[in-house]
Coordinates of C-alpha atoms in Angstrom, one line a residue:
X3 CA -5.8 -3.9 29.4
X4 CA -3.0 -5.5 31.7
X5 CA 1.1 -4.9 30.4
X6 CA 0.9 -9.0 29.7
X7 CA -1.0 -8.1 26.7
X8 CA 2.2 -7.1 25.1
X9 CA 3.8 -9.8 22.8
X10 CA 7.1 -8.8 24.1
X11 CA 9.2 -11.6 22.1
X12 CA 7.8 -9.5 18.6
X13 CA 8.6 -6.1 20.6
X14 CA 12.2 -6.9 22.0
X15 CA 12.9 -8.8 18.3
X16 CA 12.1 -5.6 16.3
X17 CA 13.9 -3.2 18.4
X18 CA 17.3 -5.6 18.0
X19 CA 17.2 -5.8 14.6
X20 CA 16.2 -2.3 13.9
X21 CA 19.0 -1.2 16.3
X22 CA 21.3 -4.3 14.8
X23 CA 21.3 -2.4 11.3
X24 CA 21.1 0.9 12.2
X25 CA 24.0 0.9 14.9
X26 CA 26.4 -0.4 11.9
X27 CA 25.1 2.3 9.4
X28 CA 26.0 4.9 12.2
X29 CA 29.8 3.8 12.8
X30 CA 30.5 2.4 9.3
X31 CA 28.3 4.6 7.1
X32 CA 30.7 4.2 3.9
X33 CA 31.6 0.6 4.4
X34 CA 27.5 0.0 5.4
X35 CA 25.7 1.5 2.6
X36 CA 28.2 -0.1 0.2
X37 CA 26.9 -3.5 1.3
X38 CA 23.5 -2.6 1.3
X39 CA 23.6 -1.5 -2.2
X40 CA 25.6 -4.7 -3.3
X41 CA 22.6 -6.7 -1.9
X42 CA 20.2 -4.3 -3.2
X43 CA 21.8 -4.5 -6.9
X44 CA 22.1 -8.3 -6.7
X45 CA 18.2 -8.7 -5.8
X46 CA 16.5 -6.1 -8.3
X47 CA 18.9 -7.2 -11.2
X48 CA 18.5 -11.3 -10.2
X49 CA 14.9 -11.0 -9.0
X50 CA 13.2 -8.1 -10.8
X51 CA 10.9 -11.0 -12.5
X52 CA 9.6 -12.2 -9.2
X53 CA 8.1 -8.5 -8.4
X54 CA 6.9 -8.5 -11.6
X55 CA 5.0 -11.7 -11.4
X56 CA 4.4 -10.6 -8.1
X57 CA 2.2 -7.8 -9.1
X58 CA 0.7 -9.1 -11.7
X59 CA -0.6 -11.8 -9.6
X60 CA -1.9 -9.9 -7.1
X61 CA -4.0 -7.8 -9.7
X62 CA -5.5 -11.1 -10.9
X63 CA -6.0 -12.6 -7.8
X64 CA -7.7 -10.0 -6.6
X65 CA -10.0 -9.2 -9.1
X66 CA -11.5 -12.8 -9.1
X67 CA -11.7 -12.6 -5.6
X68 CA -13.9 -9.4 -5.8
X69 CA -16.4 -11.1 -7.9
X70 CA -16.5 -14.6 -6.3
X71 CA -18.3 -15.9 -3.7
X72 CA -15.6 -14.8 -1.4
X73 CA -16.4 -11.0 -2.5
X74 CA -19.9 -11.5 -0.8
X75 CA -18.2 -12.0 2.7
X76 CA -19.2 -9.1 4.9
X77 CA -16.5 -7.8 7.6
X78 CA -18.8 -7.9 10.8
X79 CA -22.1 -9.2 11.7
X80 CA -24.6 -9.3 9.4
X81 CA -26.4 -6.5 10.3
X82 CA -23.3 -4.7 11.0
X83 CA -23.3 -0.9 9.9
X84 CA -20.3 0.7 8.3
X85 CA -17.4 1.7 10.6
X86 CA -16.6 4.7 8.9
X87 CA -18.5 7.1 6.1
X88 CA -17.0 6.4 2.1
X89 CA -15.4 9.7 2.5
X90 CA -13.4 9.1 5.8
X91 CA -12.6 5.8 4.4
X92 CA -10.9 6.5 1.6
X93 CA -9.5 9.5 2.7
X94 CA -7.4 7.9 5.6
X95 CA -6.6 4.7 3.1
X96 CA -5.2 7.3 0.8
X97 CA -3.5 8.9 3.5
X98 CA -1.7 5.9 5.1
X99 CA -0.9 4.3 1.9
X100 CA 0.8 6.9 -0.1
X101 CA 1.8 10.0 2.7
X102 CA 4.0 12.9 1.6
X103 CA 5.7 10.7 -1.4
X104 CA 2.8 11.6 -3.9
X105 CA 3.2 15.4 -3.3
X106 CA 7.0 14.5 -4.0
X107 CA 7.0 12.1 -7.4
X108 CA 3.2 13.4 -8.7
X109 CA 5.3 16.5 -9.1
X110 CA 8.6 16.1 -10.1
X111 CA 8.5 12.3 -11.4
X112 CA 8.0 12.9 -14.9
X113 CA 11.4 15.0 -15.3
X114 CA 13.5 11.7 -14.5
X115 CA 11.7 9.8 -17.1
X116 CA 11.8 12.8 -19.7
X117 CA 15.8 12.9 -19.4
X118 CA 15.3 8.7 -19.1
X119 CA 13.2 7.2 -21.4
X120 CA 12.2 3.8 -21.1
X121 CA 12.5 0.9 -23.9
X122 CA 15.6 2.7 -25.2
X123 CA 14.0 5.7 -26.4
X124 CA 15.6 9.4 -27.1
X125 CA 15.8 11.1 -24.4
X126 CA 13.7 14.4 -24.7
X127 CA 12.0 13.1 -27.8
X128 CA 8.2 13.3 -28.5
X129 CA 8.0 9.5 -27.5
X130 CA 9.8 10.2 -24.5
X131 CA 7.4 12.8 -24.0
X132 CA 4.2 10.4 -23.5
X133 CA 6.2 8.1 -21.5
X134 CA 6.7 10.7 -19.1
X135 CA 3.5 12.0 -18.3
X136 CA 2.1 8.4 -18.2
X137 CA 4.8 5.6 -16.2
X138 CA 4.0 7.8 -12.9
X139 CA 0.6 6.9 -13.2
X140 CA 1.2 3.0 -13.9
X141 CA 3.8 3.1 -11.4
X142 CA 1.1 4.4 -8.7
X143 CA -1.7 2.6 -10.7
X144 CA -3.9 -0.5 -10.2
X145 CA -0.8 -2.9 -9.6
X146 CA 0.3 -1.0 -6.6
X147 CA -2.7 -0.7 -4.8
X148 CA -3.6 -4.3 -5.2
X149 CA -0.1 -5.0 -3.7
X150 CA -1.6 -3.2 -1.1
X151 CA -4.9 -4.6 -0.7
X152 CA -3.6 -8.4 -0.7
X153 CA -2.9 -9.0 2.9
X154 CA -6.0 -6.6 4.1
X155 CA -8.4 -9.7 2.6
X156 CA -7.0 -12.5 5.7
X157 CA -6.4 -9.6 8.3
X158 CA -10.1 -8.5 7.7
X159 CA -11.7 -12.2 7.3
X160 CA -10.2 -13.1 10.9
X161 CA -10.4 -10.0 12.4
X162 CA -14.0 -9.0 11.7
X163 CA -15.5 -12.5 10.7
X164 CA -13.5 -15.2 13.1
X165 CA -13.7 -12.7 15.7
X166 CA -9.6 -13.1 16.3
X167 CA -8.9 -10.1 18.7
X168 CA -5.3 -9.8 16.9
X169 CA -3.9 -7.6 14.1
X170 CA -0.7 -9.6 13.0
X171 CA 0.7 -10.8 10.1
X172 CA 1.3 -14.2 11.3
X173 CA -2.0 -14.6 12.7
X174 CA -3.3 -13.9 8.9
X175 CA -1.1 -17.1 7.9
X176 CA -2.2 -19.6 10.5
X177 CA -4.5 -21.6 8.1
X178 CA -1.3 -22.3 6.0
X179 CA 1.4 -22.7 8.9
X180 CA -0.7 -24.2 11.5
X181 CA 0.7 -23.9 15.0
X182 CA 4.7 -22.8 13.9
X183 CA 2.8 -18.9 14.2
X184 CA 2.9 -19.5 17.7
X185 CA 7.0 -20.1 17.4
X186 CA 9.7 -18.3 16.1
X187 CA 8.6 -18.4 12.5
X188 CA 6.0 -16.1 13.4
X189 CA 7.9 -13.4 15.6
X190 CA 10.2 -13.6 12.3
X191 CA 7.3 -13.0 10.0
X192 CA 5.8 -9.6 12.5
X193 CA 9.7 -8.4 12.6
X194 CA 10.7 -8.4 9.3
X195 CA 7.4 -6.9 8.7
X196 CA 7.9 -4.3 11.3
X197 CA 11.8 -3.6 10.0
X198 CA 9.9 -2.8 6.4
X199 CA 7.7 -0.4 7.7
X200 CA 10.1 1.4 10.1
X201 CA 12.4 1.6 6.7
X202 CA 9.7 2.9 4.9
X203 CA 9.1 5.6 7.2
X204 CA 12.2 6.6 7.4
X205 CA 12.2 7.4 3.1
X206 CA 9.0 8.8 3.7
X207 CA 11.0 11.5 6.3
X208 CA 13.8 11.2 3.9
X209 CA 11.5 12.6 0.9
X210 CA 8.9 14.9 3.0
X211 CA 11.2 16.5 5.2
X212 CA 13.9 18.3 2.6
X213 CA 10.8 19.6 0.7
X214 CA 8.7 20.7 3.6
X215 CA 12.2 22.5 4.6
X216 CA 12.1 23.7 1.0
X217 CA 8.6 25.6 1.7
X218 CA 9.2 27.1 5.1
X219 CA 12.5 28.5 3.7
X220 CA 10.6 29.9 0.6
X221 CA 7.8 31.7 3.1
X222 CA 10.1 32.5 6.1
X223 CA 13.4 33.3 4.5
X224 CA 14.9 30.8 7.2
X225 CA 17.9 28.9 6.0
X226 CA 18.1 25.2 5.0
X227 CA 20.2 23.5 7.6
X228 CA 19.7 20.5 9.6
X229 CA 18.6 21.9 12.8
X230 CA 15.7 23.2 10.2
X231 CA 14.6 19.6 8.7
X232 CA 15.6 18.2 12.4
X233 CA 12.9 21.0 13.5
X234 CA 10.3 19.7 10.7
X235 CA 10.6 16.2 11.8
X236 CA 10.2 16.8 15.3
X237 CA 7.0 18.9 14.5
X238 CA 5.5 16.0 12.2
X239 CA 6.3 13.6 14.9
X240 CA 4.3 15.7 18.0
X241 CA 1.2 16.1 15.2
X242 CA 1.2 12.7 14.7
X243 CA 1.8 10.8 18.0
X244 CA -1.3 13.7 19.3
X245 CA -2.9 11.8 16.4
X246 CA -2.1 8.0 17.4
X247 CA -2.4 8.9 20.9
X248 CA -5.9 10.0 20.1
X249 CA -6.9 7.0 18.5
X250 CA -8.4 6.4 15.2
X251 CA -12.0 8.4 15.4
X252 CA -10.9 11.1 17.4
X253 CA -7.5 11.8 16.0
X254 CA -6.4 9.7 12.9
X255 CA -9.8 10.0 11.0
X256 CA -9.8 13.7 11.6
X257 CA -6.5 14.3 10.6
X258 CA -7.3 12.6 7.7
X259 CA -10.2 14.4 6.4
X260 CA -8.8 17.6 7.2
X261 CA -5.6 16.2 4.8
X262 CA -8.1 15.1 1.7
X263 CA -10.0 18.4 1.7
X264 CA -6.4 20.4 1.4
X265 CA -5.5 17.9 -1.4
X266 CA -8.7 18.9 -3.2
X267 CA -8.0 22.7 -2.8
X268 CA -4.5 22.5 -4.3
X269 CA -5.3 20.4 -7.2
X270 CA -8.2 22.1 -7.6
X271 CA -6.2 25.4 -7.4
X272 CA -3.9 23.9 -9.8
X273 CA -6.1 23.1 -12.8
X274 CA -8.4 25.7 -12.8
X275 CA -5.5 28.1 -12.5
X276 CA -3.0 26.4 -14.6
X277 CA -3.0 24.9 -18.2
X278 CA -6.5 23.0 -17.7
X279 CA -7.1 22.0 -21.1
X280 CA -3.6 20.7 -21.7
X281 CA -3.6 18.4 -18.1
X282 CA -7.0 17.5 -19.2
X283 CA -5.9 16.4 -22.6
X284 CA -2.6 14.9 -21.3
X285 CA -3.8 12.5 -18.9
X286 CA -6.8 11.0 -20.7
X287 CA -4.2 10.5 -23.2
X288 CA -1.6 8.8 -20.5
X289 CA -4.7 6.7 -19.6
X290 CA -5.1 5.6 -22.8
X291 CA -1.3 5.1 -23.2
X292 CA -1.5 2.7 -20.3
X293 CA -4.5 0.6 -20.8
X294 CA -2.7 -0.1 -24.2
X295 CA 0.4 -0.9 -22.6
X296 CA -0.4 -2.1 -19.6
X297 CA 0.7 -5.9 -19.7
X298 CA 3.8 -4.3 -21.7
X299 CA 4.5 -2.0 -19.0
X300 CA 3.4 -4.4 -16.2
X301 CA 6.2 -7.5 -18.1
X302 CA 9.6 -5.3 -19.6
X303 CA 12.3 -6.2 -18.6
X304 CA 15.7 -6.1 -19.9
X305 CA 16.6 -9.9 -20.8
X306 CA 19.0 -9.0 -23.8
X307 CA 20.6 -6.0 -21.9
X308 CA 24.4 -8.5 -21.6
X309 CA 24.3 -9.3 -25.1
X310 CA 26.0 -7.1 -28.2
X311 CA 24.6 -4.6 -30.0
X312 CA 21.5 -3.8 -26.8
X313 CA 21.1 -0.6 -24.8
X314 CA 21.1 -1.0 -21.5
X315 CA 18.6 1.6 -20.0
X316 CA 18.3 0.2 -16.5
X317 CA 15.0 1.6 -16.4
X318 CA 13.0 -1.4 -15.2
X319 CA 15.4 -2.2 -11.9
X320 CA 15.8 1.7 -11.2
X321 CA 12.1 2.2 -11.4
X322 CA 9.2 -0.8 -11.6
X323 CA 11.5 -3.1 -9.8
X324 CA 12.2 -1.0 -7.0
X325 CA 8.3 0.8 -7.1
X326 CA 6.9 -2.8 -6.8
X327 CA 9.6 -3.7 -3.9
X328 CA 8.7 -0.5 -2.5
X329 CA 4.8 -1.4 -2.6
X330 CA 5.4 -4.8 -1.3
X331 CA 7.6 -3.7 1.9
X332 CA 4.4 -1.1 2.8
X333 CA 1.5 -3.9 2.1
X334 CA 1.2 -5.3 5.3
X335 CA 1.0 -2.0 7.1
X336 CA -1.5 -1.1 4.3
X337 CA -3.1 -4.1 4.6
X338 CA -3.5 -4.0 9.0
X339 CA -4.7 -0.7 8.2
X340 CA -7.2 -1.1 6.0
X341 CA -8.4 -4.1 7.2
X342 CA -8.8 -2.2 10.7
X343 CA -10.9 0.6 8.7
X344 CA -13.5 -1.8 6.7
X345 CA -15.6 -2.9 9.4
X346 CA -19.4 -3.1 8.1
X347 CA -17.8 -3.9 4.6
X348 CA -18.0 -6.6 2.4
X349 CA -15.0 -8.1 1.1
X350 CA -15.6 -6.7 -2.7
X351 CA -16.3 -3.6 -1.2
X352 CA -13.1 -3.1 0.3
X353 CA -11.2 -4.5 -2.9
X354 CA -12.7 -2.6 -5.5
X355 CA -12.8 0.2 -3.3
X356 CA -8.7 0.3 -2.5
X357 CA -7.9 -0.5 -5.6
X358 CA -10.5 2.5 -7.3
X359 CA -9.7 4.9 -4.9
X360 CA -6.2 4.7 -5.0
X361 CA -5.9 4.5 -8.0
X362 CA -8.5 7.6 -8.8
X363 CA -6.6 9.6 -6.4
X364 CA -2.9 8.9 -7.6
X365 CA -4.0 9.7 -11.1
X366 CA -5.0 13.2 -10.4
X367 CA -2.0 14.0 -8.3
X368 CA 0.5 12.8 -11.6
X369 CA -1.7 13.9 -14.0
X370 CA -2.5 17.3 -12.7
X371 CA 0.7 18.5 -10.6
X372 CA 3.1 16.4 -13.1
X373 CA 1.3 17.4 -16.1
X374 CA 1.5 21.4 -15.0
X375 CA 5.2 20.8 -15.0
X376 CA 5.6 19.1 -17.8
X377 CA 3.6 22.1 -19.5
X378 CA 5.9 24.7 -18.1
X379 CA 9.2 22.3 -19.6
X380 CA 7.6 22.5 -23.1
X381 CA 6.5 25.6 -24.2
X382 CA 9.5 26.9 -22.4
X383 CA 7.7 29.2 -19.5
X384 CA 10.0 27.8 -16.6
X385 CA 12.9 25.0 -17.6
X386 CA 12.1 22.3 -14.5
X387 CA 14.7 20.3 -15.3
X388 CA 17.9 22.3 -15.8
X389 CA 16.7 24.0 -12.6
X390 CA 16.0 20.5 -11.0
X391 CA 19.6 19.3 -11.8
X392 CA 21.2 22.5 -10.6
X393 CA 19.2 23.0 -7.4
X394 CA 17.8 19.6 -6.4
X395 CA 14.1 18.0 -6.5
X396 CA 12.6 19.5 -3.5
X397 CA 13.9 23.3 -5.0
X398 CA 12.1 22.3 -7.7
X399 CA 8.8 21.5 -6.9
X400 CA 8.4 25.2 -4.6
X401 CA 9.9 27.0 -8.2
X402 CA 7.0 25.2 -10.1
X403 CA 4.4 26.1 -7.2
X404 CA 5.8 29.8 -8.4
X405 CA 4.6 29.8 -11.7
X406 CA 0.9 29.8 -10.5
X407 CA -1.6 33.0 -9.5
X408 CA -0.9 33.9 -5.8
X409 CA 2.1 31.7 -5.4
X410 CA 3.3 32.6 -1.7
X411 CA -0.2 31.5 -0.5
X412 CA 0.2 28.4 -2.6
X413 CA 3.2 27.4 -1.3
X414 CA 2.5 27.9 2.2
X415 CA -0.8 25.3 2.0
X416 CA 1.2 23.3 -0.1
X417 CA 3.7 23.3 2.9
X418 CA 0.9 22.4 5.6
X419 CA -0.6 20.0 3.2
X420 CA 2.8 18.2 3.0
X421 CA 3.2 18.3 6.6
X422 CA -0.5 16.7 7.4
X423 CA 0.5 14.3 4.8
X424 CA 3.3 13.0 6.4
X425 CA 1.7 13.0 10.0
X426 CA -1.2 11.0 8.7
X427 CA 1.1 8.5 7.1
X428 CA 3.2 8.1 10.5
X429 CA -0.1 8.1 12.7
X430 CA -1.4 5.4 10.8
X431 CA 1.9 3.2 11.2
X432 CA 2.5 3.9 14.5
X433 CA -0.9 2.6 15.4
X434 CA -0.5 -0.6 13.2
X435 CA 3.4 -1.2 15.0
X436 CA 1.2 -0.8 18.4
X437 CA -1.0 -3.4 17.3
X438 CA 1.1 -5.7 15.7
X439 CA 3.3 -6.2 18.9
X440 CA 0.1 -7.0 21.5
X441 CA -1.3 -10.3 21.8
X442 CA -4.5 -8.8 21.1
X443 CA -6.8 -5.6 20.2
X444 CA -10.3 -5.0 20.7
X445 CA -10.8 -1.8 20.2
X446 CA -7.2 -0.1 19.8
X447 CA -3.8 -0.5 21.0
X448 CA -2.7 0.7 24.4
X449 CA -1.9 4.4 24.6
X450 CA 1.4 4.3 25.8
X451 CA 2.5 1.6 22.9
X452 CA 0.9 3.9 20.4
X453 CA 3.0 6.9 21.5
X454 CA 6.3 4.5 21.7
X455 CA 6.3 3.7 18.3
X456 CA 5.1 7.1 17.1
X457 CA 8.6 8.4 18.6
X458 CA 10.7 5.3 17.4
X459 CA 9.3 6.3 13.6
X460 CA 11.0 9.7 14.1
X461 CA 14.0 8.9 16.5
X462 CA 15.9 6.6 13.9
X463 CA 15.0 8.7 10.5
X464 CA 16.6 11.1 12.7
X465 CA 19.5 9.9 13.9
X466 CA 20.4 8.7 10.1
X467 CA 20.0 11.8 8.6
X468 CA 22.3 13.4 10.8
X469 CA 25.0 10.8 9.3
X470 CA 23.8 11.5 5.5
X471 CA 22.3 7.8 5.4
X472 CA 18.7 8.0 5.2
X473 CA 18.8 6.4 1.8
X474 CA 20.8 3.5 2.8
X475 CA 18.1 2.4 5.4
X476 CA 15.5 2.9 2.7
X477 CA 17.4 0.3 0.5
X478 CA 18.2 -1.5 3.5
X479 CA 14.2 -2.1 4.3
X480 CA 13.8 -3.2 0.8
X481 CA 16.4 -5.7 0.8
X482 CA 15.0 -7.1 4.3
X483 CA 11.4 -7.2 2.5
X484 CA 12.5 -9.9 0.1
X485 CA 11.0 -12.2 2.1
X486 CA 7.9 -10.4 2.1
X487 CA 7.2 -11.6 -1.4
X488 CA 6.3 -15.5 0.0
X489 CA 4.5 -14.0 2.9
X490 CA 2.0 -12.4 0.3
X491 CA 1.7 -15.3 -1.3
X492 CA 0.9 -17.2 2.1
X493 CA -1.4 -14.7 2.6
X494 CA -3.6 -15.1 -0.3
X495 CA -3.6 -18.7 0.3
X496 CA -4.7 -18.8 3.8
X497 CA -7.3 -16.2 2.5
X498 CA -8.9 -18.7 0.3
X499 CA -8.4 -21.9 2.9
X500 CA -9.9 -19.7 5.4
X501 CA -13.2 -18.7 3.4
X502 CA -13.9 -21.4 1.3
X503 CA -13.8 -23.7 4.6
X504 CA -16.2 -21.1 6.2
X505 CA -18.4 -20.9 2.8
X506 CA -18.4 -24.4 2.6
X507 CA -19.6 -25.1 6.3
X508 CA -22.4 -22.2 6.3
X509 CA -26.4 -22.7 5.6
X510 CA -25.9 -21.0 2.7
X511 CA -23.6 -22.6 0.8
X512 CA -25.1 -24.3 -2.3
X513 CA -22.4 -27.2 -3.3
X514 CA -21.6 -28.2 -6.6
X515 CA -23.5 -29.5 -9.7
X516 CA -22.7 -32.6 -9.1
X517 CA -23.3 -32.9 -5.4
X518 CA -26.7 -31.7 -6.2
X519 CA -27.4 -34.2 -8.5
X520 CA -26.1 -36.8 -6.3
X521 CA -28.3 -35.7 -3.6
X522 CA -31.4 -35.5 -6.1
X523 CA -30.5 -39.3 -6.9
X524 CA -30.3 -40.2 -3.6
X525 CA -33.5 -38.4 -2.7
X526 CA -35.5 -40.0 -5.5
X527 CA -34.3 -43.4 -4.3
X528 CA -35.3 -42.8 -0.8
X529 CA -38.9 -41.8 -1.9
X530 CA -39.2 -44.7 -4.4
X531 CA -38.2 -47.3 -1.4
X532 CA -40.7 -45.7 0.7
X533 CA -43.3 -45.8 -1.9
X534 CA -42.6 -49.6 -2.5
X535 CA -42.3 -50.2 1.1
X536 CA -45.8 -48.7 1.8
X537 CA -46.7 -50.7 -1.5
X538 CA -45.7 -54.1 -0.2
X539 CA -47.0 -53.0 3.7
X540 CA -50.9 -52.8 2.2
X541 CA -50.0 -55.9 -0.4
X542 CA -49.7 -58.0 2.7
X543 CA -52.8 -56.5 4.4
X544 CA -54.4 -57.5 2.0
X545 CA -52.6 -61.1 1.7
X546 CA -54.0 -61.4 5.7
X547 CA -57.7 -60.6 4.9

């Protein structure tokens, strides 16, 4: 490819926005953090309802599409084979969509709910225990994966069905916005997506790096310093840069497969050598609680919080609204990546596969790792909450692993898994960022382009880590990602408009019943007229004779 393949307005626009946000945070960390937090509080408190509605709407929309005629559309030619087997496909989409955050929150999230439960319940009560083991699964469950999957529909459709060699969010909304996507509006859409992804990547590093550093400290005794965290971050960068440089098949696929096998080993070990019966029963009970309260959990806000006599918990804004905002920010990236790896599958397979495999994976992590920690707390074997409140969540996670047999080995395996999980998220991210700033992607983005974004993903979090403002970057990315809500709506509309139009024009399209009856009536009239004309011709012939 030629260098002209790069979409320079999007490339430069993304860098300008990133630097425009990051430099003030570096120069004025306290003031910048204050402004960002005020914006975040305003957004979550005033638009929380909008995020919850988007989550439910995405879930309902995808279920509808999966079982409609649109769901039967194949991504590729009629005889196209699946580019990746189910195992590798599921491994790649899960690793890209979740990353090392699942190791962090899967192990410790229940502790926050136990101390600050929803619905105004008493902290550390019996009711709080039930919700503590359930809410994490809910937050990482079907709605999260529905939000992730929605952008994949139009992107995959245009790339594999209409054969448009472009992996861009702006291109996916062309049926609705038309030529507007060729101008500044298209650039703004792509740049906002890229900024959200870079901010999301910074948060993933913010959670993963301290946890990995704790594991390295536990194994080697090296003190936890900024130097160690920097080394961890650079190691992960080298791994995912090599993976992204190697490409989708030779790099990202192999790393994702290794990642999934290691995850299966860790989960299997905890399940077998931990409290197997407690883990099984609590996980099943949690699924039942979620199914019984799904819509309550998906729509719960606190409309009476400012009225006298009502206790304000702040739970919906702090957790559910925040998570939904977080999934929305990451959704275009995951959608782009899922679209790219789904060649040869039907729309229905892509939707149901992503939602089901993603949800099952999260259930296993939260059900096994989370409930193991909860068991230690409830039996008094290890006071997780006191330890976490004193030494922090990363140290508590490693301390929980020390309650297992062969603890040193498990800590080492867990640390390696966290490194690979982090790398698999970032190699996918750099691959997609490179694709978005290209005017076309025939096979894979340019190698130098993939490498550039791999190191860019690391550089910004690395600088902000030294001034202690990674959390502010995370919040800033979510605030900037607010417009993505409306882009998500455009993506859904765009897919339905394009696919319905193509279905109607295809030979296999069956028109509605009213059209069928009309055609039958017209056909009968035509036959009658033909018979009448034949009879009249015969009569005229007889008369002539």
